[in-house]
mmCIF file of C-alpha atoms in Angstrom:
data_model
loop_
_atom_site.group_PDB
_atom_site.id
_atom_site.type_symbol
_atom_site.label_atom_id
_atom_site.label_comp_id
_atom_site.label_asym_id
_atom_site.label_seq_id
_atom_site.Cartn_x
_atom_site.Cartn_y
_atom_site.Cartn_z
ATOM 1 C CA UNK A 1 -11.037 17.202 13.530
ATOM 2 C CA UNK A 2 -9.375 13.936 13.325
ATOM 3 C CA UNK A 3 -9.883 11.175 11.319
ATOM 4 C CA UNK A 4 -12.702 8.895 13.558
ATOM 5 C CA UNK A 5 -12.548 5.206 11.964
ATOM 6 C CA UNK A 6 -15.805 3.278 12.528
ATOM 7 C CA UNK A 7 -14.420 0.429 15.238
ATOM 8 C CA UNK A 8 -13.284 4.277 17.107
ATOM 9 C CA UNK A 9 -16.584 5.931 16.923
ATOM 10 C CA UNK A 10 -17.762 3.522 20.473
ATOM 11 C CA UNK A 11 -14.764 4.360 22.261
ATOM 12 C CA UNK A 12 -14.653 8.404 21.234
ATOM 13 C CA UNK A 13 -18.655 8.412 22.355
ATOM 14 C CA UNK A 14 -17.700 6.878 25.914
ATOM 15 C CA UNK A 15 -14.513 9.373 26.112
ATOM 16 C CA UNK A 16 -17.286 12.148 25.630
ATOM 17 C CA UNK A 17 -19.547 10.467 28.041
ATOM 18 C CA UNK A 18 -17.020 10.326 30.230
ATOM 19 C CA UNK A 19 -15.533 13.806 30.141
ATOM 20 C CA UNK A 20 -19.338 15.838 29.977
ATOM 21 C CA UNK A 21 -20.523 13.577 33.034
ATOM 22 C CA UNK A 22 -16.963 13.674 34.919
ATOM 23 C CA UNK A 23 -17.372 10.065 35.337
ATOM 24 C CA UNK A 24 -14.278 8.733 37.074
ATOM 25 C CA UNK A 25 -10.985 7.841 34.862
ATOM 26 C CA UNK A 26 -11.431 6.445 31.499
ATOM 27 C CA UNK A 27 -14.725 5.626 32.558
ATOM 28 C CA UNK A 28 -13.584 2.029 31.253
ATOM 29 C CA UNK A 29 -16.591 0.567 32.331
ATOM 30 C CA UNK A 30 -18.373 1.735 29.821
ATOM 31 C CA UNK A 31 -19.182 -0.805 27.318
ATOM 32 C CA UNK A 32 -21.632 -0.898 24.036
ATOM 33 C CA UNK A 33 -24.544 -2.558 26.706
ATOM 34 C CA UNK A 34 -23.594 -0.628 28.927
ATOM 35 C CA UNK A 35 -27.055 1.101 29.966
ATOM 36 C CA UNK A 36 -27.130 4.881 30.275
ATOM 37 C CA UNK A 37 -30.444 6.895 31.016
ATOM 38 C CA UNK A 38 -31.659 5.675 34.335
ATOM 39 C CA UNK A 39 -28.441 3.972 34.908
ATOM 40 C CA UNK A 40 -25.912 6.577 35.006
ATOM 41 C CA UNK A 41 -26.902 9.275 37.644
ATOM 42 C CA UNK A 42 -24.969 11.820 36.191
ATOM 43 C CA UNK A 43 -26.851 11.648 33.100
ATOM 44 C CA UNK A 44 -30.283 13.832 33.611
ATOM 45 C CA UNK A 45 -31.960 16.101 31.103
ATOM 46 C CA UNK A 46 -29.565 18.660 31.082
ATOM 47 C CA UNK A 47 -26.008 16.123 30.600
ATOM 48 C CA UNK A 48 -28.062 14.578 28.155
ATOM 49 C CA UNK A 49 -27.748 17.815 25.918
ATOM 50 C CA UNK A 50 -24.547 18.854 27.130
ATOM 51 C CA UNK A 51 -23.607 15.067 25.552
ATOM 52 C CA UNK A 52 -25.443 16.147 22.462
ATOM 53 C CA UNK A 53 -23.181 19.206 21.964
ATOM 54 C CA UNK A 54 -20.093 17.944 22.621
ATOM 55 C CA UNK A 55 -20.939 15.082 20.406
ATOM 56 C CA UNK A 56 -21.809 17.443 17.741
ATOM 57 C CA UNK A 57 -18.612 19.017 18.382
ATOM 58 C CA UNK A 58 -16.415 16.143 18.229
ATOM 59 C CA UNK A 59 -17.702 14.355 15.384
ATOM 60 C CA UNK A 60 -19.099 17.427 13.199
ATOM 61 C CA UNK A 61 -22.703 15.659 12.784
ATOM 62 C CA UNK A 62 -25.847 17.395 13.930
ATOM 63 C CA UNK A 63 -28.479 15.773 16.024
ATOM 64 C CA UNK A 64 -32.077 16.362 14.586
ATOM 65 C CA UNK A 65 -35.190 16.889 17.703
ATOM 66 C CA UNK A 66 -36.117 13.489 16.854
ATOM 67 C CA UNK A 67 -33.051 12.285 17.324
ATOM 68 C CA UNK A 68 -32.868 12.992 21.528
ATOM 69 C CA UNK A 69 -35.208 10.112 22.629
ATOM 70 C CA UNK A 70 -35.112 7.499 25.461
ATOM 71 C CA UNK A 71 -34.189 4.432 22.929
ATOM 72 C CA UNK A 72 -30.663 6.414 22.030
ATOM 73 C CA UNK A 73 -29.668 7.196 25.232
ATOM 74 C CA UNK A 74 -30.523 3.744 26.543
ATOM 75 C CA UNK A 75 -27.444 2.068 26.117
ATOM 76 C CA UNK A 76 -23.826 3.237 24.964
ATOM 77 C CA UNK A 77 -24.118 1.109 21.508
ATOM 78 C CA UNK A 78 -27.327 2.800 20.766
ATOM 79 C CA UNK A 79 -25.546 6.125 20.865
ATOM 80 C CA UNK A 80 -22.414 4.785 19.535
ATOM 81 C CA UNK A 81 -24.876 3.592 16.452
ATOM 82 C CA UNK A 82 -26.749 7.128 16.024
ATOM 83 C CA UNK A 83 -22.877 9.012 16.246
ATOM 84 C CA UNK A 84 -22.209 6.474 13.173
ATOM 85 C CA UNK A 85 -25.405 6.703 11.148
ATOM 86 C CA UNK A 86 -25.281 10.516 11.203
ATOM 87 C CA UNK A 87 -21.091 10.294 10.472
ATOM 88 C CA UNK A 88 -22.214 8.445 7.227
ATOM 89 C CA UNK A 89 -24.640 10.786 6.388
ATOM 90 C CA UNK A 90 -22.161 13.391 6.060
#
């Protein structure tokens, strides 16, 4: 894995959001309040742990059961935030 500085960790989560949902482009849209559950049709139950794994993947974190909630998939910047919490708990 490459390195994954901290002002990158927004932009790799949306590249991941983009490429799991198949969300057009660079999906450049996409911004930290950018909304996501609710917002982004492609984003149901099962995208939201195909996100999860890739994320996982990508970053080599793990997401705990309590992580998966509404409040971190509400906006890009919430995720973005969780990605970098669990990076620094590495």
């Amino acid at each position: 894995m490459d390195e994954i500085t901290e002002h990158s960790v927004p932009d790799a989560v949306v590249a991941v959001l983009a490429d799991v949902l198949g969300l057009s482009g660079d999906a450049h849209y996409l911004t930290s309040a950018s909304a996501l559950f609710g917002s982004v049709p492609e984003l149901d139950s099962l995208a939201v742990m195909e996100v999860v794994t890739a994320l996982e993947e990508r970053f080599g974190i793990e997401f705990e059961d309590d992580d998966v909630s509404m409040d971190v998939f509400s906006t890009v910047g919430a995720l973005a935030d969780l990605v970098e919490r669990k990076q620094s708990d590495l």
